XYZ file of N, CA and C in Angstrom:
465
model
N -14.083 -112.533 -22.653
C -12.867 -112.049 -22.014
C -11.752 -112.086 -23.044
N -10.927 -111.025 -23.095
C -9.816 -110.951 -24.049
C -8.575 -111.619 -23.489
N -7.506 -111.579 -24.228
C -6.250 -112.198 -23.811
C -5.556 -111.418 -22.713
N -6.063 -110.255 -22.361
C -5.402 -109.439 -21.357
C -5.845 -109.850 -19.960
N -6.268 -111.075 -19.772
C -6.777 -111.543 -18.494
C -5.701 -111.681 -17.438
N -4.477 -111.603 -17.739
C -3.405 -111.717 -16.757
C -2.551 -112.917 -17.062
N -1.381 -112.948 -16.436
C -0.426 -114.016 -16.700
C -0.999 -115.349 -16.261
N -0.995 -116.314 -17.147
C -1.432 -117.653 -16.822
C -2.930 -117.859 -16.907
N -3.732 -116.823 -17.129
C -5.181 -117.002 -17.222
C -5.572 -117.293 -18.657
N -6.567 -118.125 -18.790
C -7.016 -118.466 -20.131
C -8.032 -117.438 -20.612
N -7.966 -117.118 -21.859
C -8.905 -116.171 -22.435
C -9.124 -116.534 -23.887
N -9.831 -115.685 -24.574
C -10.090 -115.911 -25.995
C -9.341 -114.835 -26.768
N -8.663 -115.256 -27.824
C -7.929 -114.317 -28.667
C -8.442 -114.453 -30.083
N -8.653 -113.343 -30.685
C -9.014 -113.374 -32.101
C -7.722 -113.233 -32.873
N -7.373 -114.248 -33.622
C -6.147 -114.172 -34.410
C -6.274 -115.101 -35.581
N -5.638 -114.764 -36.652
C -5.717 -115.635 -37.807
C -4.983 -116.934 -37.522
N -5.478 -118.012 -38.045
C -4.832 -119.304 -37.859
C -3.643 -119.430 -38.780
N -2.685 -120.259 -38.428
C -1.532 -120.455 -39.292
C -1.913 -121.309 -40.481
N -1.037 -121.338 -41.441
C -1.267 -122.228 -42.582
C -1.345 -123.642 -42.052
N -2.021 -124.490 -42.736
C -2.193 -125.864 -42.267
C -0.856 -126.471 -41.886
N -0.748 -126.956 -40.668
C 0.447 -127.640 -40.209
C 1.551 -126.710 -39.731
N 1.421 -125.386 -39.907
C 2.476 -124.471 -39.466
C 2.281 -124.153 -37.988
N 3.331 -124.134 -37.185
C 3.187 -123.850 -35.750
C 3.003 -122.359 -35.503
N 2.391 -122.021 -34.363
C 2.274 -120.628 -33.947
C 3.612 -120.180 -33.379
N 3.913 -118.895 -33.510
C 5.162 -118.396 -32.927
C 4.933 -118.041 -31.475
N 6.004 -118.060 -30.689
C 5.923 -117.760 -29.274
C 5.742 -116.260 -29.043
N 6.309 -115.429 -29.881
C 6.237 -113.988 -29.706
C 5.376 -113.378 -30.799
N 4.124 -113.737 -30.821
C 3.222 -113.211 -31.837
C 2.557 -111.960 -31.297
N 2.275 -110.985 -32.152
C 1.566 -109.802 -31.685
C 0.131 -110.165 -31.316
N -0.513 -109.286 -30.568
C -1.883 -109.539 -30.141
C -2.774 -109.656 -31.376
N -3.542 -110.740 -31.470
C -4.405 -110.937 -32.637
C -5.487 -109.864 -32.701
N -5.904 -109.510 -33.938
C -6.887 -108.443 -34.082
C -8.096 -108.828 -34.926
N -8.079 -109.942 -35.603
C -9.237 -110.223 -36.457
C -10.273 -111.063 -35.711
N -11.313 -111.412 -36.379
C -12.484 -112.000 -35.742
C -12.331 -113.475 -35.403
N -11.389 -114.168 -35.990
C -11.262 -115.594 -35.721
C -10.733 -115.795 -34.302
N -11.426 -116.530 -33.497
C -11.051 -116.700 -32.092
C -10.274 -118.001 -31.906
N -9.199 -117.890 -31.148
C -8.383 -119.055 -30.788
C -8.094 -118.955 -29.295
N -7.949 -120.084 -28.641
C -7.545 -120.064 -27.243
C -6.064 -119.732 -27.196
N -5.688 -118.853 -26.249
C -4.277 -118.549 -26.084
C -4.027 -118.174 -24.637
N -2.777 -118.162 -24.256
C -2.388 -117.838 -22.893
C -1.495 -116.611 -22.924
N -1.831 -115.653 -22.070
C -1.021 -114.443 -21.990
C 0.194 -114.748 -21.129
N 1.393 -114.574 -21.684
C 2.609 -114.885 -20.955
C 3.236 -113.618 -20.382
N 3.187 -112.534 -21.077
C 3.773 -111.288 -20.593
C 3.984 -110.340 -21.745
N 4.742 -109.306 -21.506
C 5.057 -108.384 -22.592
C 6.552 -108.144 -22.609
N 7.019 -107.862 -23.787
C 8.450 -107.630 -23.978
C 8.590 -106.438 -24.897
N 9.209 -105.369 -24.391
C 9.434 -104.150 -25.159
C 8.133 -103.639 -25.788
N 7.079 -103.648 -25.012
C 5.812 -103.115 -25.479
C 5.018 -104.059 -26.357
N 5.519 -105.225 -26.663
C 4.799 -106.179 -27.515
C 4.327 -107.327 -26.630
N 3.025 -107.597 -26.674
C 2.498 -108.675 -25.860
C 2.931 -110.017 -26.434
N 3.246 -110.943 -25.538
C 3.730 -112.247 -25.950
C 2.668 -113.284 -25.585
N 2.260 -114.098 -26.547
C 1.233 -115.102 -26.338
C 1.773 -116.474 -26.701
N 1.203 -117.480 -26.062
C 1.520 -118.861 -26.408
C 0.207 -119.565 -26.680
N 0.051 -120.070 -27.856
C -1.167 -120.793 -28.188
C -1.043 -122.226 -27.721
N -2.141 -122.818 -27.302
C -2.074 -124.191 -26.801
C -1.697 -125.158 -27.921
N -1.003 -126.201 -27.540
C -0.650 -127.246 -28.476
C -1.817 -128.213 -28.580
N -1.949 -128.885 -29.673
C -3.076 -129.792 -29.851
C -3.131 -130.917 -28.821
N -2.033 -131.253 -28.173
C -2.010 -132.412 -27.287
C -2.596 -132.144 -25.913
N -2.808 -130.906 -25.518
C -3.428 -130.623 -24.227
C -2.439 -130.446 -23.089
N -1.150 -130.478 -23.339
C -0.167 -130.306 -22.260
C 0.380 -128.871 -22.254
N -0.460 -127.912 -22.583
C -0.031 -126.511 -22.692
C 0.394 -125.951 -21.344
N -0.330 -126.303 -20.272
C 0.037 -125.732 -18.973
C 1.425 -126.208 -18.541
N 1.757 -127.451 -18.847
C 3.092 -127.963 -18.528
C 4.136 -127.209 -19.352
N 3.826 -126.981 -20.608
C 4.763 -126.259 -21.463
C 4.917 -124.811 -21.000
N 3.805 -124.217 -20.566
C 3.865 -122.844 -20.052
C 4.740 -122.795 -18.809
N 4.532 -123.744 -17.900
C 5.343 -123.737 -16.680
C 6.808 -124.001 -17.009
N 7.072 -124.874 -17.993
C 8.451 -125.114 -18.426
C 9.065 -123.833 -18.994
N 8.301 -123.131 -19.812
C 8.818 -121.895 -20.405
C 9.021 -120.813 -19.351
N 8.096 -120.745 -18.369
C 8.262 -119.774 -17.290
C 9.509 -120.103 -16.479
N 9.734 -121.396 -16.236
C 10.940 -121.813 -15.516
C 12.187 -121.424 -16.306
N 12.162 -121.682 -17.615
C 13.304 -121.323 -18.453
C 13.528 -119.813 -18.452
N 12.414 -119.050 -18.476
C 12.509 -117.599 -18.437
C 13.151 -117.141 -17.128
N 12.691 -117.704 -16.011
C 13.251 -117.352 -14.708
C 14.727 -117.707 -14.646
N 15.046 -118.885 -15.135
C 16.439 -119.330 -15.143
C 17.293 -118.397 -16.012
N 16.765 -118.014 -17.172
C 17.489 -117.103 -18.062
C 17.686 -115.737 -17.406
N 16.648 -115.256 -16.720
C 16.761 -113.970 -16.027
C 17.825 -114.047 -14.935
N 17.879 -115.174 -14.211
C 18.910 -115.346 -13.191
C 20.299 -115.372 -13.831
N 20.420 -116.047 -14.961
C 21.705 -116.087 -15.664
C 22.112 -114.691 -16.126
N 21.130 -113.924 -16.632
C 21.403 -112.554 -17.077
C 21.882 -111.712 -15.898
N 21.206 -111.847 -14.758
C 21.607 -111.105 -13.561
C 23.021 -111.488 -13.142
N 23.317 -112.783 -13.155
C 24.660 -113.236 -12.786
C 25.697 -112.690 -13.767
N 25.361 -112.706 -15.054
C 26.295 -112.191 -16.064
C 26.491 -110.682 -15.907
N 25.409 -109.959 -15.605
C 25.535 -108.515 -15.386
C 26.429 -108.226 -14.189
N 26.261 -109.017 -13.113
C 27.124 -108.848 -11.942
C 28.571 -109.168 -12.298
N 28.765 -110.190 -13.130
C 30.108 -110.533 -13.601
C 30.705 -109.365 -14.371
N 29.898 -108.760 -15.245
C 30.368 -107.621 -16.037
C 30.779 -106.477 -15.111
N 29.975 -106.190 -14.115
C 30.289 -105.113 -13.168
C 31.582 -105.422 -12.429
N 31.721 -106.676 -11.970
C 32.931 -107.080 -11.257
C 34.155 -106.957 -12.162
N 34.016 -107.436 -13.395
C 35.146 -107.385 -14.325
C 35.497 -105.956 -14.720
N 34.487 -105.095 -14.867
C 34.758 -103.696 -15.193
C 35.520 -103.013 -14.065
N 35.130 -103.302 -12.813
C 35.861 -102.701 -11.693
C 37.277 -103.267 -11.632
N 37.422 -104.547 -11.949
C 38.754 -105.152 -11.985
C 39.606 -104.491 -13.077
N 39.004 -104.252 -14.234
C 39.723 -103.598 -15.331
C 40.164 -102.199 -14.913
N 39.281 -101.461 -14.254
C 39.645 -100.103 -13.838
C 40.773 -100.141 -12.806
N 40.737 -101.128 -11.891
C 41.833 -101.262 -10.925
C 43.137 -101.591 -11.646
N 43.075 -102.515 -12.603
C 44.283 -102.884 -13.349
C 44.802 -101.721 -14.179
N 43.879 -100.928 -14.755
C 44.305 -99.760 -15.534
C 45.023 -98.759 -14.644
N 44.452 -98.481 -13.477
C 45.089 -97.511 -12.579
C 46.425 -98.056 -12.076
N 46.490 -99.361 -11.815
C 47.764 -99.958 -11.390
C 48.797 -99.863 -12.512
N 48.363 -100.103 -13.749
C 49.282 -100.016 -14.888
C 49.765 -98.575 -15.083
N 48.850 -97.617 -14.970
C 49.234 -96.212 -15.110
C 50.222 -95.821 -14.016
N 49.963 -96.281 -12.790
C 50.864 -95.990 -11.683
C 52.228 -96.627 -11.927
N 52.229 -97.867 -12.416
C 53.492 -98.550 -12.712
C 54.264 -97.823 -13.812
N 53.556 -97.328 -14.824
C 54.216 -96.574 -15.899
C 54.812 -95.282 -15.359
N 54.092 -94.630 -14.455
C 54.596 -93.391 -13.861
C 55.865 -93.683 -13.054
N 55.821 -94.743 -12.265
C 56.993 -95.127 -11.473
C 58.156 -95.501 -12.393
N 57.833 -96.207 -13.488
C 58.867 -96.590 -14.455
C 59.523 -95.350 -15.051
N 58.728 -94.354 -15.420
C 59.278 -93.113 -15.977
C 60.171 -92.406 -14.954
N 59.713 -92.374 -13.693
C 60.513 -91.750 -12.646
C 61.835 -92.497 -12.447
N 61.774 -93.832 -12.472
C 62.985 -94.631 -12.313
C 63.953 -94.429 -13.483
N 63.416 -94.319 -14.689
C 64.268 -94.065 -15.850
C 64.960 -92.713 -15.714
N 64.211 -91.700 -15.269
C 64.803 -90.368 -15.084
C 65.885 -90.424 -14.008
N 65.619 -91.127 -12.932
C 66.609 -91.268 -11.857
C 67.844 -92.006 -12.357
N 67.642 -93.039 -13.176
C 68.762 -93.796 -13.737
C 69.623 -92.895 -14.624
N 68.993 -92.089 -15.483
C 69.743 -91.159 -16.337
C 70.548 -90.170 -15.490
N 69.911 -89.659 -14.441
C 70.586 -88.704 -13.555
C 71.799 -89.369 -12.904
N 71.625 -90.584 -12.393
C 72.728 -91.291 -11.740
C 73.839 -91.629 -12.736
N 73.459 -91.970 -13.968
C 74.476 -92.258 -14.983
C 75.272 -91.003 -15.332
N 74.598 -89.842 -15.394
C 75.310 -88.578 -15.633
C 76.287 -88.298 -14.490
N 75.806 -88.486 -13.256
C 76.667 -88.257 -12.095
C 77.861 -89.219 -12.114
N 77.621 -90.474 -12.503
C 78.697 -91.459 -12.575
C 79.726 -91.063 -13.629
N 79.239 -90.680 -14.815
C 80.163 -90.230 -15.865
C 80.984 -89.034 -15.392
N 80.322 -88.103 -14.724
C 81.004 -86.910 -14.221
C 82.059 -87.313 -13.188
N 81.686 -88.223 -12.286
C 82.631 -88.663 -11.261
C 83.802 -89.412 -11.893
N 83.532 -90.250 -12.898
C 84.611 -90.977 -13.580
C 85.535 -90.012 -14.320
N 84.940 -89.013 -14.973
C 85.765 -88.005 -15.663
C 86.659 -87.261 -14.679
N 86.079 -86.865 -13.556
C 86.850 -86.137 -12.537
C 87.944 -87.039 -11.979
N 87.641 -88.332 -11.750
C 88.650 -89.273 -11.250
C 89.797 -89.393 -12.243
N 89.463 -89.527 -13.526
C 90.500 -89.635 -14.557
C 91.345 -88.363 -14.595
N 90.679 -87.231 -14.505
C 91.373 -85.942 -14.517
C 92.320 -85.829 -13.331
N 91.863 -86.247 -12.148
C 92.705 -86.194 -10.952
C 93.873 -87.169 -11.051
N 93.649 -88.351 -11.658
C 94.737 -89.311 -11.826
C 95.807 -88.755 -12.758
N 95.358 -88.110 -13.858
C 96.311 -87.507 -14.790
C 97.091 -86.396 -14.077
N 96.365 -85.556 -13.326
C 97.004 -84.472 -12.585
C 97.990 -85.035 -11.558
N 97.573 -86.104 -10.880
C 98.440 -86.740 -9.887
C 99.705 -87.284 -10.561
N 99.572 -87.872 -11.745
C 100.728 -88.384 -12.485
C 101.698 -87.262 -12.821
N 101.181 -86.122 -13.263
C 102.038 -84.971 -13.579
C 102.748 -84.479 -12.325
N 101.998 -84.416 -11.215
C 102.597 -83.934 -9.969
C 103.681 -84.891 -9.466
N 103.441 -86.190 -9.629
C 104.444 -87.176 -9.212
C 105.707 -86.998 -10.049
N 105.560 -86.791 -11.346
C 106.721 -86.585 -12.223
C 107.476 -85.318 -11.821
N 106.728 -84.238 -11.528
C 107.363 -82.986 -11.112
C 108.125 -83.173 -9.804
N 107.481 -83.925 -8.885
C 108.132 -84.170 -7.595
C 109.424 -84.967 -7.784
N 109.374 -85.978 -8.631
C 110.583 -86.776 -8.888
C 111.676 -85.915 -9.533
N 111.253 -85.022 -10.439
C 112.202 -84.119 -11.099
C 112.838 -83.186 -10.079
N 112.013 -82.664 -9.175
C 112.515 -81.759 -8.140
C 113.487 -82.494 -7.218
N 113.145 -83.734 -6.880
C 114.027 -84.532 -6.022
C 115.364 -84.783 -6.736
N 115.259 -85.066 -8.028
C 116.479 -85.318 -8.800
C 117.327 -84.056 -8.861
N 116.702 -82.906 -9.091
C 117.429 -81.639 -9.130
C 118.060 -81.340 -7.774
N 117.344 -81.594 -6.708
C 117.843 -81.355 -5.354
C 119.043 -82.265 -5.092
N 118.907 -83.522 -5.473
C 120.024 -84.471 -5.276
C 121.241 -84.025 -6.072
N 121.028 -83.523 -7.274
C 122.136 -83.069 -8.120
C 122.786 -81.848 -7.496
N 121.983 -80.944 -6.935
C 122.528 -79.733 -6.296
C 123.309 -80.104 -5.043
N 122.814 -81.008 -4.287
C 123.484 -81.423 -3.051
C 124.784 -82.176 -3.363
N 124.776 -82.920 -4.417
C 125.995 -83.673 -4.770
C 127.062 -82.716 -5.325
N 126.704 -81.591 -5.891
C 127.661 -80.609 -6.411
C 128.257 -79.824 -5.279
N 127.658 -79.697 -4.201
C 128.199 -78.882 -3.118
C 129.035 -79.691 -2.252
């Protein structure tokens, strides 16, 4: 039976042995030569089969279950992080649209402020003009009154 026996099943793998004392890697490609070693099929990742060779101490199944637990935990963390990314991206888009709306309102308010300032300047100019005109009219009226008084006193 080859190593393709399924997840967690024991099989025989032909693979070259490591140099004396060197550990096997966790993500080794499927062995192809004639030397047979016991190995456990863990799964595949991006088309490459992943194998774990037993450790000399005999606690390989415990290590496999520990690694499977870590894998499951990592997958859950990845899922949680992906959900976080989705949540944050939607939050960013909401904040962007709120910022764009605020900028639009700010531009409208600035335009309204300029318009009101123009109207205020115009009203102040007209008020000043009317005050000057009123001053001239008051002087003319006083002059006319003085002339009238002078005419009446002569008669």
